[in-house]
Coordinates of N, CA and C in Angstrom, one line a residue:
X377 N 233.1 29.1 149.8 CA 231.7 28.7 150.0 C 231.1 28.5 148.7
X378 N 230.6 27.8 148.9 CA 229.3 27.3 147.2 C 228.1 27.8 147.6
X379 N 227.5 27.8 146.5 CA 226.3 27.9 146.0 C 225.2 27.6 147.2
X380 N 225.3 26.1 147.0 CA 224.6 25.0 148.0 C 224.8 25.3 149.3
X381 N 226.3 25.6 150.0 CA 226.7 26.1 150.7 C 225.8 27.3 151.9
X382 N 225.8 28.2 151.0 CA 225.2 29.5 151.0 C 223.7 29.5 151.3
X383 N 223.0 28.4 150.7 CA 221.4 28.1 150.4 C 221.3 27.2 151.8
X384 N 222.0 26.5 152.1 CA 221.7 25.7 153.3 C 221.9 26.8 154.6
X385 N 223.2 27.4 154.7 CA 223.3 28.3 155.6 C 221.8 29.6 156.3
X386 N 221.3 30.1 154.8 CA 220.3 30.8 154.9 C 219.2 30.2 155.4
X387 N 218.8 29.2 154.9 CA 217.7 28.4 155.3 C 217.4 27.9 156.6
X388 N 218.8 27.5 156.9 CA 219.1 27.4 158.7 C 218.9 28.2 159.4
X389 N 219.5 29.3 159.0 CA 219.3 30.9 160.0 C 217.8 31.2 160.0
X390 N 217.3 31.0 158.4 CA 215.6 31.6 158.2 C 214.9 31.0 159.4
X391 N 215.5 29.5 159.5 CA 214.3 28.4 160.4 C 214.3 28.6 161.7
X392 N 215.8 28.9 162.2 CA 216.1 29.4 163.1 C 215.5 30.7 164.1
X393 N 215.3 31.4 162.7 CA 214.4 32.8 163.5 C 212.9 32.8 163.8
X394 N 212.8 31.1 162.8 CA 211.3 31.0 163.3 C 210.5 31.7 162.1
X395 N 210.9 31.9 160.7 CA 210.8 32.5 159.7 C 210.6 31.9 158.3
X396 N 208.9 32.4 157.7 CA 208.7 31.1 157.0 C 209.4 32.2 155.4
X397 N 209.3 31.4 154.4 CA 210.0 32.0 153.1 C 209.6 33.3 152.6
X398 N 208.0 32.7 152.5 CA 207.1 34.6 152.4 C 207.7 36.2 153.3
X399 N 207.8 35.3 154.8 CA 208.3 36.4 155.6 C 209.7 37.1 155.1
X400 N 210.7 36.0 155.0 CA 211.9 36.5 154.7 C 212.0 37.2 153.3
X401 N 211.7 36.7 152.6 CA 211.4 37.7 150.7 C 210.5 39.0 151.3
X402 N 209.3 39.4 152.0 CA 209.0 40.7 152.3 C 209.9 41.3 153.2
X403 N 210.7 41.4 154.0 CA 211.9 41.6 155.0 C 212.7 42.1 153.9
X404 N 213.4 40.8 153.3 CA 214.3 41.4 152.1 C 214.3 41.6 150.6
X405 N 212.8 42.3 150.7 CA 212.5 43.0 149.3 C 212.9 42.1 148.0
X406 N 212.2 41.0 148.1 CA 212.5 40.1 147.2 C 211.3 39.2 147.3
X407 N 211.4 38.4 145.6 CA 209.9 36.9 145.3 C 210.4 36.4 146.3
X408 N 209.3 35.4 146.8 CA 209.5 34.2 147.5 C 210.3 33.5 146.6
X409 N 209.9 33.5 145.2 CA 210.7 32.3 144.2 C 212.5 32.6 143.9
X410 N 212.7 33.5 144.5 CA 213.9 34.2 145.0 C 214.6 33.2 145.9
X411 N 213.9 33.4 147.2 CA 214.4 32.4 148.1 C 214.5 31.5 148.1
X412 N 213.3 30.2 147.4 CA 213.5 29.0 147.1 C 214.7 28.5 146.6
X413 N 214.9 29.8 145.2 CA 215.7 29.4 144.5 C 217.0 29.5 145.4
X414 N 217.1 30.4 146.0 CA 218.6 30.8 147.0 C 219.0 29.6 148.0
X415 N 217.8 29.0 149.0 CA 218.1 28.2 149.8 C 218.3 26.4 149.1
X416 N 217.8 26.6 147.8 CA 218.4 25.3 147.1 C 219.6 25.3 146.6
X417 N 220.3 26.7 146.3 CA 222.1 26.5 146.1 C 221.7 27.0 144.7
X418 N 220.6 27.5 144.1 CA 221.3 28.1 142.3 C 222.5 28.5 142.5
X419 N 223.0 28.5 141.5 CA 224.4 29.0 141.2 C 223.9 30.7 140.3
X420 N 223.1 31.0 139.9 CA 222.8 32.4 139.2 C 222.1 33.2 140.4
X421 N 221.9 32.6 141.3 CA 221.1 33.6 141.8 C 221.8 35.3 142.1
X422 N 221.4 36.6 142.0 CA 221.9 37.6 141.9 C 222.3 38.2 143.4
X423 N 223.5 38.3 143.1 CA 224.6 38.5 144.5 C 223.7 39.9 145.4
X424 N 223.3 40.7 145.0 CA 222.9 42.2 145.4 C 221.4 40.8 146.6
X425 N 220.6 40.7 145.7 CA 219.7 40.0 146.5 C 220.0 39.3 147.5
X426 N 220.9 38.2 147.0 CA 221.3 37.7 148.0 C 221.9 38.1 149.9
X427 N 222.6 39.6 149.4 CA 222.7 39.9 150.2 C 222.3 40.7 151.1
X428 N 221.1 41.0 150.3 CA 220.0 41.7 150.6 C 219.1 40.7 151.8
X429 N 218.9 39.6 151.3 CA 218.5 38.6 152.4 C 219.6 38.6 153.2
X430 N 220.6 38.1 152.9 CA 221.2 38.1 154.3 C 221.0 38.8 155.6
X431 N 220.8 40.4 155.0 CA 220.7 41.6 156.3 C 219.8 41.4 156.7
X432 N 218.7 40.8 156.3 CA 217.4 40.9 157.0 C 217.6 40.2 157.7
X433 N 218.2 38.9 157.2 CA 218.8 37.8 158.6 C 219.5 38.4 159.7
X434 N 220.2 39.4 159.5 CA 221.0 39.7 160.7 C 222.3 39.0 160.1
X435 N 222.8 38.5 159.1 CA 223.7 38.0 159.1 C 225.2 39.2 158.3
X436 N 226.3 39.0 158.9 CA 227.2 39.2 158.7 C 228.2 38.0 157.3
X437 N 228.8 38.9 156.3 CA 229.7 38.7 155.6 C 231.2 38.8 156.1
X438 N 232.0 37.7 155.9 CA 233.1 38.0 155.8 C 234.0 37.5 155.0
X439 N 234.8 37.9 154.5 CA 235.5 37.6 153.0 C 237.0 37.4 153.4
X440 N 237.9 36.4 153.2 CA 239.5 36.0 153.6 C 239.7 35.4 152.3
X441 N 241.3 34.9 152.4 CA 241.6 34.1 151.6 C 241.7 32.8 152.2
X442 N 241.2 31.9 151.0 CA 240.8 30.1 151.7 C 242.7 29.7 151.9
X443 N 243.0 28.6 152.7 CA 244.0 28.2 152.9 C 244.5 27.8 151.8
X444 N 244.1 27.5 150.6 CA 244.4 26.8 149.6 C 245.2 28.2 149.0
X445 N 244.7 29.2 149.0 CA 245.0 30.5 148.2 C 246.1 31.5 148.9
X446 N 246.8 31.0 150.2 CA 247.5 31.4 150.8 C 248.7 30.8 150.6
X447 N 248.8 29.5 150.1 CA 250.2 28.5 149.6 C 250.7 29.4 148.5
X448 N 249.7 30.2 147.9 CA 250.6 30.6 146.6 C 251.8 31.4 146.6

């Protein structure tokens, strides 16, 4: 998953809950300029936060190896 990836996904779930940016950065203890920056795809944004938003979403991680990384 990328960056952009990751920022589109969140943004979808945020809209989804019916959840404007303000709401989700006070939920998960974070700027709003946090989230901007998250749902546009930075590539720095800080992993801890990030997943910090996530939970507020309700959302689950899960981590495999991509098919590419299984040929090896």
């Amino acid at each position: 998953m990328t960056p952009k990836q990751l920022g589109k996904t969140i943004r979808e779930t945020r809209r989804s809950l019916h959840l404007r940016q303000d709401e989700l950065a006070g939920a998960a203890n974070v700027g709003v300029r946090f989230i901007v920056d998250l749902e546009a795809g930075k590539p720095t944004a800080q992993l801890g936060k990030a997943l910090a938003v996530m939970e507020a979403l309700g959302c689950d991680l899960t981590i495999g190896l991509s098919s590419s990384s299984k040929r090896r």
